[in-house]
Amino acid sequence: LEDCHTDAIMVVSINMTTEEVNLISLPRDTLTYIPEVHGIYKLNGAFNCADTLEEGFDRICDAASWLLGGIPIDHYCAVDMAAMIALGDFIGGIDMELEMDYTGNSGKHYSKGMQHLDGMGIMDYVRARRNATTNAHDIGRTGRQRQAMAAIFLKLRNNSGLIKKGWDYANSGEINFFTDMSLGKVLNLLNKVQGSDSIGSHVITGDYRGALNEWNFTFTDQANRIDVIRSVYGVEVAEIPYVS
C-alpha cells in the first residue's frame, strides 16, 4: 500500500447482450474524488487510501465508478510489473503490430511493425513513454496498454486450457496477482464473448496541468468523458461538478 500506485488503470466492459468488449483507460493522474474519503486525489492514489490491500482495490474501483458517472465496477484484477512479465512468458508471448521503433526500459531495441513479444517485450511496450518515438506521453502510453491487453485477450479467448494453467500459476503465490474473481467466472465471461474479433478502445482524456501546490493533474475533458460513457454504456451522465 505504501510502495505501489495503480499506474495503469483500465475498465473492461463486456456487454452481455451484444457480446461487445470495450477497454476504457483512465489516466493515472486524473483529478478525482474517492467515495467516503475526504479530499481530492490523483486516481492512482485511491489505492493508497486504505489499511488493507482488499480495501485499496475497493477504493480504486469506487473512484473509477465515480469517474464513470456511477457505472458499477463488478470485479478487479491486478498485477505488478514483475507478474506482467512472468505471465507474458507463461502464455508464450503475443504477436502484435508495434506503432514505433524504440528502445525499451530493458535496453532492448524494437522495430516498428508486426513483432513477437515475450513477457519483457510486453512490459517494455506498455511502459514506453519518455522513450517512445510516437505519442510520447501518458495518453499515448494508455493506447499501447490497451493494444497489448487486447492482443492478450484475443490469444487467450479460445484457449481455456492455457487460461486454467495460467490461473493456477498466477495464484501459486510466486507472483503478485490479485483478484476477487473465480476461475469459473473468468471462463464464463470469455465463453460469452467467443465471437468478439475486435475490442473497442477508449480513453477518458483531459488537460494535463499543475494545481494544488504544483502537482500535475489530468483535468477531465467533460465532453470526451460523456461521449465515451455514452458510446460504451448507452447512458447519459452529468458533468463532474468540480472540474474547470
Coordinates of N, CA and C in Angstrom, one line a residue:
L1 N 0.8 -1.2 0.0 CA 0.0 0.0 0.0 C 0.9 1.3 0.0
E2 N 2.0 1.2 0.7 CA 2.9 2.4 0.7 C 3.7 2.5 -0.5
D3 N 4.1 1.4 -1.1 CA 5.1 1.5 -2.2 C 4.5 1.5 -3.6
C4 N 3.3 1.2 -3.7 CA 2.7 1.0 -5.0 C 1.5 2.0 -5.3
H5 N 1.4 2.4 -6.6 CA 0.3 3.1 -7.1 C -0.3 2.3 -8.3
T6 N -1.6 2.5 -8.5 CA -2.2 1.8 -9.7 C -2.0 2.7 -10.9
D7 N -0.8 2.5 -11.6 CA -0.4 3.5 -12.6 C -1.0 3.1 -14.0
A8 N -1.5 1.9 -14.2 CA -2.1 1.6 -15.5 C -3.5 1.0 -15.1
I9 N -4.5 1.9 -15.4 CA -5.9 1.6 -15.0 C -6.8 1.4 -16.2
M10 N -7.4 0.2 -16.4 CA -8.3 0.0 -17.5 C -9.6 -0.6 -17.0
V11 N -10.7 -0.1 -17.5 CA -12.0 -0.8 -17.2 C -12.4 -1.6 -18.4
V12 N -12.7 -2.9 -18.1 CA -13.1 -3.8 -19.1 C -14.6 -3.9 -19.1
S13 N -15.3 -3.5 -20.2 CA -16.7 -3.6 -20.3 C -17.2 -4.7 -21.2
I14 N -18.0 -5.6 -20.7 CA -18.5 -6.7 -21.5 C -20.0 -6.6 -21.6
N15 N -20.5 -6.4 -22.8 CA -22.0 -6.3 -23.0 C -22.5 -7.7 -23.1
M16 N -23.3 -8.1 -22.1 CA -23.7 -9.5 -22.1 C -24.8 -9.8 -23.1
T17 N -25.4 -8.7 -23.7 CA -26.4 -8.9 -24.8 C -25.8 -8.9 -26.2
T18 N -25.0 -7.9 -26.5 CA -24.4 -7.9 -27.8 C -23.0 -8.6 -27.9
E19 N -22.4 -9.0 -26.7 CA -21.1 -9.6 -26.6 C -20.0 -8.7 -27.0
E20 N -20.2 -7.4 -27.1 CA -19.2 -6.4 -27.4 C -18.2 -6.3 -26.2
V21 N -17.0 -6.1 -26.4 CA -16.0 -5.9 -25.4 C -15.3 -4.5 -25.7
N22 N -15.2 -3.7 -24.6 CA -14.5 -2.4 -24.7 C -13.6 -2.3 -23.6
L23 N -12.4 -1.6 -23.9 CA -11.5 -1.2 -22.9 C -11.5 0.3 -22.8
I24 N -11.6 0.8 -21.5 CA -11.5 2.2 -21.3 C -10.4 2.5 -20.3
S25 N -9.4 3.3 -20.8 CA -8.3 3.7 -20.0 C -8.7 4.9 -19.2
L26 N -8.3 4.9 -17.9 CA -8.5 6.0 -17.0 C -7.1 6.6 -16.6
P27 N -6.7 7.7 -17.1 CA -5.3 8.2 -16.9 C -5.0 8.3 -15.4
R28 N -3.8 7.9 -15.0 CA -3.4 7.7 -13.6 C -3.4 9.1 -12.9
D29 N -3.2 10.2 -13.6 CA -3.1 11.5 -12.9 C -4.5 12.2 -12.9
T30 N -5.5 11.5 -13.3 CA -6.9 12.2 -13.3 C -7.2 12.7 -11.9
L31 N -7.6 14.0 -11.8 CA -8.1 14.6 -10.6 C -9.4 13.9 -10.2
T32 N -9.5 13.3 -9.1 CA -10.7 12.5 -8.8 C -11.2 12.6 -7.3
Y33 N -12.4 12.1 -7.1 CA -12.9 12.0 -5.8 C -13.0 10.5 -5.4
I34 N -12.7 10.2 -4.2 CA -12.8 8.8 -3.8 C -13.9 8.7 -2.8
P35 N -15.0 8.0 -3.1 CA -16.1 7.9 -2.2 C -15.7 7.5 -0.8
E36 N -16.2 8.2 0.2 CA -16.0 8.0 1.6 C -14.6 8.5 2.1
V37 N -13.8 9.1 1.2 CA -12.5 9.6 1.6 C -12.6 11.1 1.4
H38 N -12.1 11.9 2.4 CA -12.2 13.3 2.4 C -11.1 13.8 1.5
G39 N -11.4 14.8 0.6 CA -10.4 15.4 -0.2 C -10.4 15.0 -1.7
I40 N -9.5 15.4 -2.5 CA -9.4 15.0 -3.8 C -8.0 14.5 -4.1
Y41 N -7.9 13.6 -5.0 CA -6.6 12.9 -5.2 C -6.4 12.6 -6.7
K42 N -5.2 12.2 -7.0 CA -4.9 11.6 -8.3 C -5.6 10.2 -8.2
L43 N -6.1 9.7 -9.4 CA -6.7 8.4 -9.4 C -5.8 7.3 -9.0
N44 N -4.5 7.4 -9.3 CA -3.7 6.3 -9.0 C -3.4 6.2 -7.5
G45 N -3.8 7.2 -6.7 CA -3.6 7.2 -5.3 C -4.7 6.7 -4.5
A46 N -5.9 6.4 -5.2 CA -7.0 5.9 -4.5 C -6.7 4.6 -3.8
F47 N -5.9 3.8 -4.4 CA -5.4 2.5 -3.8 C -4.8 2.7 -2.5
N48 N -4.1 3.9 -2.3 CA -3.3 4.1 -1.1 C -4.2 4.6 0.1
C49 N -5.4 4.9 -0.2 CA -6.3 5.5 0.9 C -7.0 4.3 1.6
A50 N -6.2 3.4 2.1 CA -6.8 2.2 2.7 C -5.8 1.6 3.7
D51 N -6.3 0.7 4.5 CA -5.5 0.0 5.5 C -5.1 -1.4 5.1
T52 N -5.8 -2.0 4.1 CA -5.5 -3.3 3.7 C -5.5 -3.3 2.1
L53 N -5.0 -4.4 1.5 CA -4.9 -4.5 0.1 C -6.3 -4.6 -0.5
E54 N -7.2 -5.4 0.1 CA -8.6 -5.5 -0.4 C -9.3 -4.2 -0.3
E55 N -9.1 -3.5 0.7 CA -9.8 -2.2 0.8 C -9.2 -1.2 -0.2
G56 N -7.9 -1.3 -0.5 CA -7.3 -0.5 -1.5 C -7.9 -0.8 -2.9
F57 N -8.1 -2.0 -3.2 CA -8.7 -2.3 -4.5 C -10.1 -1.9 -4.6
D58 N -10.8 -1.9 -3.4 CA -12.2 -1.4 -3.4 C -12.2 0.1 -3.6
R59 N -11.2 0.8 -3.1 CA -11.1 2.2 -3.2 C -10.9 2.6 -4.7
I60 N -10.0 1.9 -5.4 CA -9.8 2.3 -6.8 C -11.0 1.9 -7.6
C61 N -11.7 0.9 -7.3 CA -12.9 0.5 -8.0 C -14.0 1.6 -7.8
D62 N -14.1 2.1 -6.5 CA -15.1 3.1 -6.2 C -14.8 4.4 -6.9
A63 N -13.5 4.8 -7.0 CA -13.1 6.0 -7.7 C -13.3 5.9 -9.2
A64 N -13.0 4.7 -9.7 CA -13.3 4.5 -11.2 C -14.8 4.6 -11.5
S65 N -15.6 4.0 -10.6 CA -17.0 4.0 -10.8 C -17.6 5.5 -10.7
W66 N -17.0 6.2 -9.8 CA -17.5 7.6 -9.7 C -17.1 8.4 -10.9
L67 N -15.9 8.2 -11.4 CA -15.4 8.9 -12.6 C -16.3 8.5 -13.8
L68 N -16.9 7.3 -13.8 CA -17.7 6.8 -14.9 C -19.2 7.2 -14.7
G69 N -19.5 8.1 -13.7 CA -20.8 8.5 -13.5 C -21.7 7.6 -12.8
G70 N -21.1 6.6 -12.0 CA -21.8 5.7 -11.3 C -21.9 4.3 -11.9
I71 N -21.3 4.1 -13.0 CA -21.3 2.7 -13.6 C -20.6 1.8 -12.6
P72 N -21.2 0.7 -12.2 CA -20.6 -0.1 -11.2 C -19.4 -0.9 -11.7
I73 N -18.4 -1.1 -10.9 CA -17.2 -2.0 -11.3 C -17.5 -3.3 -10.5
D74 N -17.7 -4.3 -11.2 CA -18.1 -5.6 -10.6 C -16.9 -6.4 -10.0
H75 N -15.8 -6.3 -10.6 CA -14.6 -7.1 -10.2 C -13.4 -6.4 -10.5
Y76 N -12.3 -6.8 -9.9 CA -11.0 -6.2 -10.2 C -9.9 -7.4 -10.4
C77 N -8.9 -7.0 -11.1 CA -7.8 -7.9 -11.3 C -6.5 -7.0 -11.4
A78 N -5.5 -7.4 -10.7 CA -4.3 -6.5 -10.7 C -3.0 -7.3 -10.6
V79 N -2.0 -6.8 -11.3 CA -0.7 -7.4 -11.3 C 0.4 -6.3 -11.1
D80 N 1.5 -6.7 -10.6 CA 2.6 -5.7 -10.6 C 3.5 -6.0 -11.9
M81 N 4.5 -5.2 -12.1 CA 5.3 -5.3 -13.3 C 5.9 -6.7 -13.5
A82 N 6.5 -7.2 -12.4 CA 7.2 -8.5 -12.5 C 6.2 -9.6 -12.8
A83 N 5.0 -9.5 -12.3 CA 4.0 -10.5 -12.6 C 3.5 -10.4 -14.1
M84 N 3.5 -9.2 -14.6 CA 3.1 -9.0 -16.0 C 4.1 -9.7 -16.9
I85 N 5.4 -9.5 -16.6 CA 6.5 -10.2 -17.4 C 6.3 -11.7 -17.3
A86 N 6.2 -12.2 -16.0 CA 6.1 -13.6 -15.8 C 4.9 -14.2 -16.5
L87 N 3.7 -13.6 -16.5 CA 2.5 -14.1 -17.1 C 2.6 -14.0 -18.6
G88 N 3.3 -13.0 -19.1 CA 3.5 -12.9 -20.6 C 4.4 -14.0 -21.1
D89 N 5.4 -14.4 -20.3 CA 6.2 -15.5 -20.7 C 5.4 -16.8 -20.6
F90 N 4.6 -16.9 -19.6 CA 3.9 -18.2 -19.3 C 2.9 -18.5 -20.5
I91 N 2.3 -17.5 -21.1 CA 1.4 -17.7 -22.2 C 2.1 -17.8 -23.5
G92 N 3.4 -17.7 -23.5 CA 4.2 -17.8 -24.8 C 4.3 -16.5 -25.5
G93 N 4.0 -15.4 -24.9 CA 4.1 -14.1 -25.5 C 2.9 -13.8 -26.5
I94 N 3.0 -12.7 -27.2 CA 1.9 -12.3 -28.1 C 2.5 -11.8 -29.4
D95 N 1.8 -11.8 -30.4 CA 2.1 -11.2 -31.7 C 1.3 -9.9 -31.9
M96 N 2.0 -8.8 -32.1 CA 1.2 -7.6 -32.3 C 2.0 -6.6 -33.1
E97 N 1.3 -5.6 -33.6 CA 1.8 -4.6 -34.5 C 2.3 -3.4 -33.7
L98 N 3.6 -3.2 -33.6 CA 4.2 -2.1 -32.8 C 4.1 -0.8 -33.6
E99 N 3.7 0.3 -33.0 CA 3.5 1.5 -33.7 C 4.8 2.4 -33.9
M100 N 5.9 1.8 -33.4 CA 7.1 2.7 -33.5 C 8.4 1.8 -33.3
D101 N 9.5 2.4 -33.8 CA 10.8 1.9 -33.4 C 11.2 2.5 -32.1
Y102 N 11.7 1.8 -31.2 CA 12.1 2.4 -29.9 C 13.0 1.4 -29.1
T103 N 13.7 1.9 -28.1 CA 14.5 1.1 -27.2 C 13.7 1.1 -25.8
G104 N 13.4 -0.1 -25.4 CA 12.7 -0.3 -24.2 C 13.5 0.0 -22.9
N105 N 12.8 0.0 -21.8 CA 13.4 0.2 -20.5 C 14.4 -0.9 -20.2
S106 N 14.3 -2.1 -20.8 CA 15.2 -3.2 -20.6 C 16.5 -3.0 -21.3
G107 N 16.5 -2.0 -22.3 CA 17.7 -1.8 -23.1 C 17.6 -2.4 -24.5
K108 N 16.6 -3.3 -24.7 CA 16.4 -4.0 -26.0 C 15.7 -3.0 -27.0
H109 N 16.2 -3.1 -28.3 CA 15.6 -2.3 -29.3 C 14.5 -3.1 -30.0
Y110 N 13.4 -2.3 -30.3 CA 12.3 -2.9 -31.0 C 12.0 -2.2 -32.3
S111 N 11.6 -2.9 -33.3 CA 11.3 -2.3 -34.7 C 9.8 -2.2 -34.9
K112 N 9.4 -1.1 -35.5 CA 8.0 -0.9 -35.9 C 7.5 -2.0 -36.8
G113 N 6.2 -2.4 -36.6 CA 5.6 -3.4 -37.4 C 5.3 -4.7 -36.6
M114 N 4.9 -5.7 -37.2 CA 4.5 -6.9 -36.5 C 5.7 -7.6 -35.9
Q115 N 5.5 -7.9 -34.6 CA 6.6 -8.5 -33.8 C 6.1 -9.5 -32.8
H116 N 6.9 -10.4 -32.4 CA 6.5 -11.3 -31.3 C 7.2 -10.8 -30.1
L117 N 6.3 -10.6 -29.0 CA 6.8 -10.0 -27.8 C 6.7 -11.1 -26.7
D118 N 7.9 -11.3 -26.0 CA 7.8 -12.1 -24.8 C 7.4 -11.3 -23.6
G119 N 7.5 -11.8 -22.4 CA 7.0 -11.0 -21.3 C 7.7 -9.7 -21.1
M120 N 9.0 -9.7 -21.3 CA 9.7 -8.4 -21.2 C 9.4 -7.5 -22.3
G121 N 9.1 -8.0 -23.5 CA 8.7 -7.2 -24.6 C 7.4 -6.5 -24.4
I122 N 6.5 -7.3 -23.8 CA 5.2 -6.7 -23.4 C 5.4 -5.6 -22.4
M123 N 6.2 -5.8 -21.4 CA 6.4 -4.8 -20.4 C 7.1 -3.6 -21.0
D124 N 8.1 -3.8 -21.8 CA 8.7 -2.6 -22.5 C 7.7 -1.8 -23.2
Y125 N 6.8 -2.4 -23.9 CA 5.9 -1.7 -24.8 C 4.8 -0.9 -23.9
V126 N 4.3 -1.6 -22.9 CA 3.3 -0.9 -22.1 C 3.8 0.2 -21.2
R127 N 5.2 0.1 -21.0 CA 5.8 1.2 -20.1 C 6.3 2.4 -20.9
A128 N 6.5 2.2 -22.2 CA 7.1 3.2 -23.1 C 6.4 4.6 -23.0
R129 N 7.1 5.6 -22.6 CA 6.5 7.0 -22.6 C 7.6 7.9 -23.0
R130 N 8.5 8.3 -22.1 CA 9.6 9.2 -22.5 C 10.5 8.6 -23.5
N131 N 10.6 7.3 -23.5 CA 11.5 6.7 -24.6 C 10.7 6.3 -25.8
A132 N 9.4 6.7 -25.9 CA 8.6 6.4 -27.0 C 9.0 7.4 -28.2
T133 N 8.9 6.9 -29.4 CA 9.2 7.7 -30.5 C 7.9 8.2 -31.2
T134 N 6.8 7.7 -30.8 CA 5.5 8.1 -31.2 C 4.6 8.3 -30.0
N135 N 3.8 9.4 -30.0 CA 2.9 9.6 -28.9 C 3.6 9.4 -27.5
A136 N 4.6 10.2 -27.3 CA 5.5 10.0 -26.1 C 4.9 10.8 -24.9
H137 N 3.7 10.4 -24.5 CA 3.0 11.0 -23.3 C 2.1 10.0 -22.7
D138 N 1.5 10.3 -21.6 CA 0.7 9.4 -20.8 C -0.5 8.8 -21.6
I139 N -1.2 9.7 -22.4 CA -2.3 9.3 -23.1 C -1.9 8.3 -24.2
G140 N -0.7 8.6 -24.9 CA -0.2 7.7 -25.9 C 0.1 6.3 -25.2
R141 N 0.7 6.3 -24.0 CA 1.0 5.1 -23.4 C -0.2 4.3 -23.1
T142 N -1.3 4.9 -22.7 CA -2.6 4.2 -22.4 C -3.0 3.4 -23.7
G143 N -2.8 4.0 -24.8 CA -3.2 3.4 -26.1 C -2.4 2.1 -26.3
R144 N -1.1 2.2 -26.0 CA -0.3 1.0 -26.1 C -0.7 -0.1 -25.1
Q145 N -1.1 0.3 -23.9 CA -1.5 -0.6 -22.9 C -2.8 -1.4 -23.4
R146 N -3.7 -0.6 -23.9 CA -5.0 -1.2 -24.4 C -4.7 -2.2 -25.6
Q147 N -3.7 -1.8 -26.5 CA -3.4 -2.6 -27.6 C -2.8 -4.0 -27.1
A148 N -1.9 -3.9 -26.1 CA -1.3 -5.1 -25.6 C -2.3 -6.0 -24.9
M149 N -3.2 -5.4 -24.1 CA -4.2 -6.2 -23.4 C -5.2 -6.8 -24.4
A150 N -5.5 -6.1 -25.5 CA -6.4 -6.7 -26.5 C -5.8 -7.9 -27.1
A151 N -4.5 -7.8 -27.4 CA -3.7 -8.9 -28.0 C -3.7 -10.1 -27.1
I152 N -3.5 -9.9 -25.8 CA -3.5 -11.0 -24.8 C -4.9 -11.6 -24.7
F153 N -5.9 -10.8 -24.7 CA -7.3 -11.3 -24.7 C -7.6 -12.2 -25.9
L154 N -7.3 -11.7 -27.1 CA -7.6 -12.5 -28.3 C -6.8 -13.8 -28.3
K155 N -5.6 -13.8 -27.7 CA -4.9 -15.1 -27.7 C -5.5 -16.1 -26.7
L156 N -5.9 -15.6 -25.6 CA -6.4 -16.5 -24.5 C -7.9 -16.9 -24.7
R157 N -8.6 -16.1 -25.5 CA -10.1 -16.2 -25.5 C -10.5 -17.7 -25.8
N158 N -9.9 -18.3 -26.8 CA -10.3 -19.7 -27.2 C -9.4 -20.7 -26.7
N159 N -8.6 -20.4 -25.6 CA -7.6 -21.4 -25.1 C -7.9 -21.6 -23.6
S160 N -8.9 -22.3 -23.3 CA -9.3 -22.5 -21.9 C -8.2 -23.3 -21.1
G161 N -7.5 -24.2 -21.8 CA -6.5 -25.0 -21.1 C -5.4 -24.1 -20.6
L162 N -4.9 -23.1 -21.5 CA -3.9 -22.2 -21.1 C -4.3 -21.3 -20.0
I163 N -5.6 -20.9 -20.1 CA -6.1 -20.0 -19.1 C -6.1 -20.7 -17.7
K164 N -6.5 -21.9 -17.7 CA -6.6 -22.7 -16.4 C -5.2 -22.8 -15.8
K165 N -4.2 -23.2 -16.7 CA -2.8 -23.3 -16.2 C -2.3 -22.0 -15.7
G166 N -2.6 -20.9 -16.5 CA -2.1 -19.6 -16.1 C -2.7 -19.2 -14.8
W167 N -4.0 -19.5 -14.6 CA -4.7 -19.2 -13.4 C -4.0 -19.8 -12.2
D168 N -3.7 -21.1 -12.3 CA -3.1 -21.8 -11.2 C -1.7 -21.2 -10.9
Y169 N -1.0 -20.8 -12.0 CA 0.3 -20.2 -11.8 C 0.2 -18.9 -11.1
A170 N -0.8 -18.1 -11.6 CA -0.9 -16.7 -11.0 C -1.3 -16.8 -9.5
N171 N -2.0 -17.8 -9.1 CA -2.5 -17.9 -7.7 C -1.6 -18.8 -6.9
S172 N -0.4 -19.2 -7.4 CA 0.5 -20.0 -6.7 C 1.3 -19.4 -5.6
G173 N 1.2 -18.0 -5.6 CA 2.0 -17.3 -4.6 C 3.4 -16.9 -5.0
E174 N 3.7 -17.3 -6.2 CA 5.1 -17.0 -6.8 C 5.1 -15.6 -7.3
I175 N 4.0 -15.0 -7.7 CA 3.9 -13.7 -8.3 C 2.8 -12.9 -7.6
N176 N 2.9 -11.6 -7.8 CA 1.8 -10.7 -7.2 C 0.7 -10.5 -8.2
F177 N -0.3 -11.4 -7.9 CA -1.6 -11.4 -8.7 C -2.7 -11.3 -7.8
F178 N -3.6 -10.3 -8.0 CA -4.7 -10.1 -7.1 C -6.1 -10.0 -7.8
T179 N -7.1 -10.6 -7.4 CA -8.4 -10.5 -8.0 C -9.5 -11.0 -7.0
D180 N -10.7 -10.6 -7.2 CA -11.8 -11.1 -6.4 C -12.7 -12.0 -7.3
M181 N -12.2 -12.4 -8.5 CA -12.9 -13.3 -9.4 C -12.5 -14.7 -9.2
S182 N -13.4 -15.6 -9.6 CA -13.1 -17.0 -9.6 C -12.7 -17.4 -11.0
L183 N -12.1 -18.6 -11.2 CA -11.7 -19.1 -12.5 C -13.0 -19.4 -13.3
G184 N -14.0 -19.9 -12.6 CA -15.3 -20.2 -13.3 C -15.9 -18.9 -13.8
K185 N -15.8 -17.8 -13.1 CA -16.4 -16.5 -13.6 C -15.6 -16.0 -14.8
V186 N -14.3 -16.2 -14.8 CA -13.5 -15.7 -15.9 C -13.8 -16.5 -17.2
L187 N -13.9 -17.9 -17.0 CA -14.2 -18.7 -18.1 C -15.6 -18.5 -18.7
N188 N -16.6 -18.2 -17.8 CA -17.9 -17.9 -18.2 C -18.0 -16.6 -19.1
L189 N -17.2 -15.6 -18.6 CA -17.2 -14.3 -19.3 C -16.5 -14.5 -20.7
L190 N -15.4 -15.2 -20.7 CA -14.7 -15.5 -22.0 C -15.6 -16.3 -23.0
N191 N -16.3 -17.3 -22.4 CA -17.2 -18.1 -23.3 C -18.3 -17.2 -23.9
K192 N -18.7 -16.2 -23.1 CA -19.8 -15.3 -23.6 C -19.3 -14.4 -24.8
V193 N -18.0 -14.2 -24.9 CA -17.5 -13.3 -26.0 C -16.7 -14.1 -27.0
Q194 N -17.0 -15.3 -27.2 CA -16.2 -16.1 -28.2 C -16.2 -15.5 -29.6
G195 N -17.3 -14.8 -29.9 CA -17.4 -14.3 -31.3 C -16.8 -12.9 -31.4
S196 N -16.2 -12.3 -30.4 CA -15.6 -11.0 -30.5 C -14.3 -11.0 -31.1
D197 N -14.2 -10.5 -32.3 CA -12.9 -10.4 -33.1 C -12.1 -9.1 -32.9
S198 N -12.8 -8.2 -32.3 CA -12.1 -6.9 -32.0 C -12.6 -6.3 -30.7
I199 N -11.8 -5.4 -30.2 CA -12.1 -4.8 -28.9 C -12.1 -3.3 -29.0
G200 N -13.2 -2.7 -28.5 CA -13.3 -1.2 -28.6 C -12.2 -0.6 -27.7
S201 N -11.6 0.5 -28.1 CA -10.5 1.1 -27.4 C -10.8 2.6 -27.1
H202 N -10.8 3.0 -25.8 CA -11.2 4.3 -25.4 C -10.3 4.8 -24.3
V203 N -10.3 6.1 -24.2 CA -9.6 6.8 -23.1 C -10.3 8.0 -22.7
I204 N -10.5 8.2 -21.4 CA -11.1 9.4 -20.8 C -10.0 10.4 -20.6
T205 N -9.8 11.3 -21.5 CA -8.7 12.1 -21.6 C -8.9 13.5 -20.9
G206 N -8.0 14.4 -21.0 CA -8.1 15.7 -20.4 C -6.9 16.5 -20.5
D207 N -6.9 17.7 -20.0 CA -5.7 18.6 -20.0 C -4.8 18.3 -18.8
Y208 N -3.5 18.3 -19.1 CA -2.5 18.0 -18.1 C -1.9 19.3 -17.6
R209 N -2.1 19.6 -16.3 CA -1.7 20.9 -15.8 C -1.4 20.9 -14.3
G210 N -0.7 21.9 -13.8 CA -0.4 21.9 -12.4 C -1.5 22.5 -11.6
A211 N -1.6 22.0 -10.4 CA -2.6 22.5 -9.4 C -2.2 22.0 -8.0
L212 N -2.8 22.6 -7.0 CA -2.6 22.2 -5.6 C -1.1 22.0 -5.3
N213 N -0.5 23.2 -5.2 CA 1.0 23.2 -4.9 C 1.8 22.6 -6.0
E214 N 1.3 22.8 -7.3 CA 2.1 22.4 -8.5 C 2.3 20.9 -8.7
W215 N 1.4 20.1 -8.1 CA 1.3 18.7 -8.5 C 0.6 18.7 -9.9
N216 N 1.0 17.8 -10.8 CA 0.5 17.7 -12.1 C -0.7 16.8 -12.1
F217 N -1.8 17.3 -12.6 CA -3.1 16.5 -12.7 C -3.6 16.5 -14.1
T218 N -4.4 15.5 -14.4 CA -5.2 15.5 -15.7 C -6.6 15.9 -15.3
F219 N -7.0 17.1 -15.8 CA -8.3 17.6 -15.6 C -9.2 17.1 -16.7
T220 N -10.2 16.3 -16.4 CA -11.0 15.5 -17.3 C -11.7 16.4 -18.3
D221 N -11.6 16.0 -19.6 CA -12.4 16.6 -20.7 C -13.8 16.2 -20.6
Q222 N -14.7 17.1 -20.2 CA -16.1 16.7 -19.9 C -16.8 16.1 -21.1
A223 N -16.6 16.7 -22.3 CA -17.3 16.3 -23.5 C -16.8 14.9 -23.9
N224 N -15.5 14.7 -23.8 CA -14.9 13.3 -24.1 C -15.4 12.3 -23.1
R225 N -15.5 12.6 -21.8 CA -15.9 11.6 -20.8 C -17.4 11.2 -21.1
I226 N -18.2 12.2 -21.3 CA -19.6 11.9 -21.6 C -19.8 11.1 -22.9
D227 N -19.0 11.4 -23.9 CA -19.1 10.7 -25.2 C -18.7 9.2 -25.0
V228 N -17.6 9.0 -24.3 CA -17.1 7.6 -24.1 C -18.1 6.8 -23.3
I229 N -18.7 7.3 -22.3 CA -19.6 6.6 -21.5 C -20.9 6.3 -22.3
R230 N -21.3 7.3 -23.1 CA -22.5 7.1 -24.0 C -22.2 6.0 -25.0
S231 N -21.0 6.1 -25.6 CA -20.6 5.1 -26.6 C -20.6 3.7 -26.1
V232 N -20.0 3.5 -24.9 CA -19.8 2.2 -24.4 C -21.0 1.6 -23.7
Y233 N -21.6 2.5 -22.8 CA -22.7 2.0 -22.0 C -24.1 2.4 -22.4
G234 N -24.2 3.4 -23.4 CA -25.5 3.8 -23.8 C -26.3 4.6 -22.8
V235 N -25.6 5.3 -21.9 CA -26.3 6.1 -20.9 C -25.7 7.5 -20.9
E236 N -26.5 8.4 -20.4 CA -26.1 9.8 -20.3 C -25.7 10.1 -18.8
V237 N -24.6 10.8 -18.6 CA -24.2 11.1 -17.3 C -23.9 12.6 -17.2
A238 N -24.0 13.1 -16.0 CA -23.8 14.5 -15.7 C -22.3 14.8 -15.8
E239 N -22.0 16.1 -16.0 CA -20.6 16.5 -15.9 C -20.1 16.4 -14.5
I240 N -18.7 16.2 -14.3 CA -18.1 16.2 -13.0 C -18.2 17.7 -12.5
P241 N -18.8 17.9 -11.3 CA -19.1 19.3 -10.9 C -17.9 20.2 -10.6
Y242 N -16.7 19.6 -10.1 CA -15.7 20.5 -9.6 C -14.6 20.8 -10.7
V243 N -14.6 20.1 -11.8 CA -13.5 20.2 -12.7 C -13.8 21.4 -13.6
S244 N -12.8 22.4 -13.7 CA -13.0 23.5 -14.6 C -11.6 24.0 -15.0

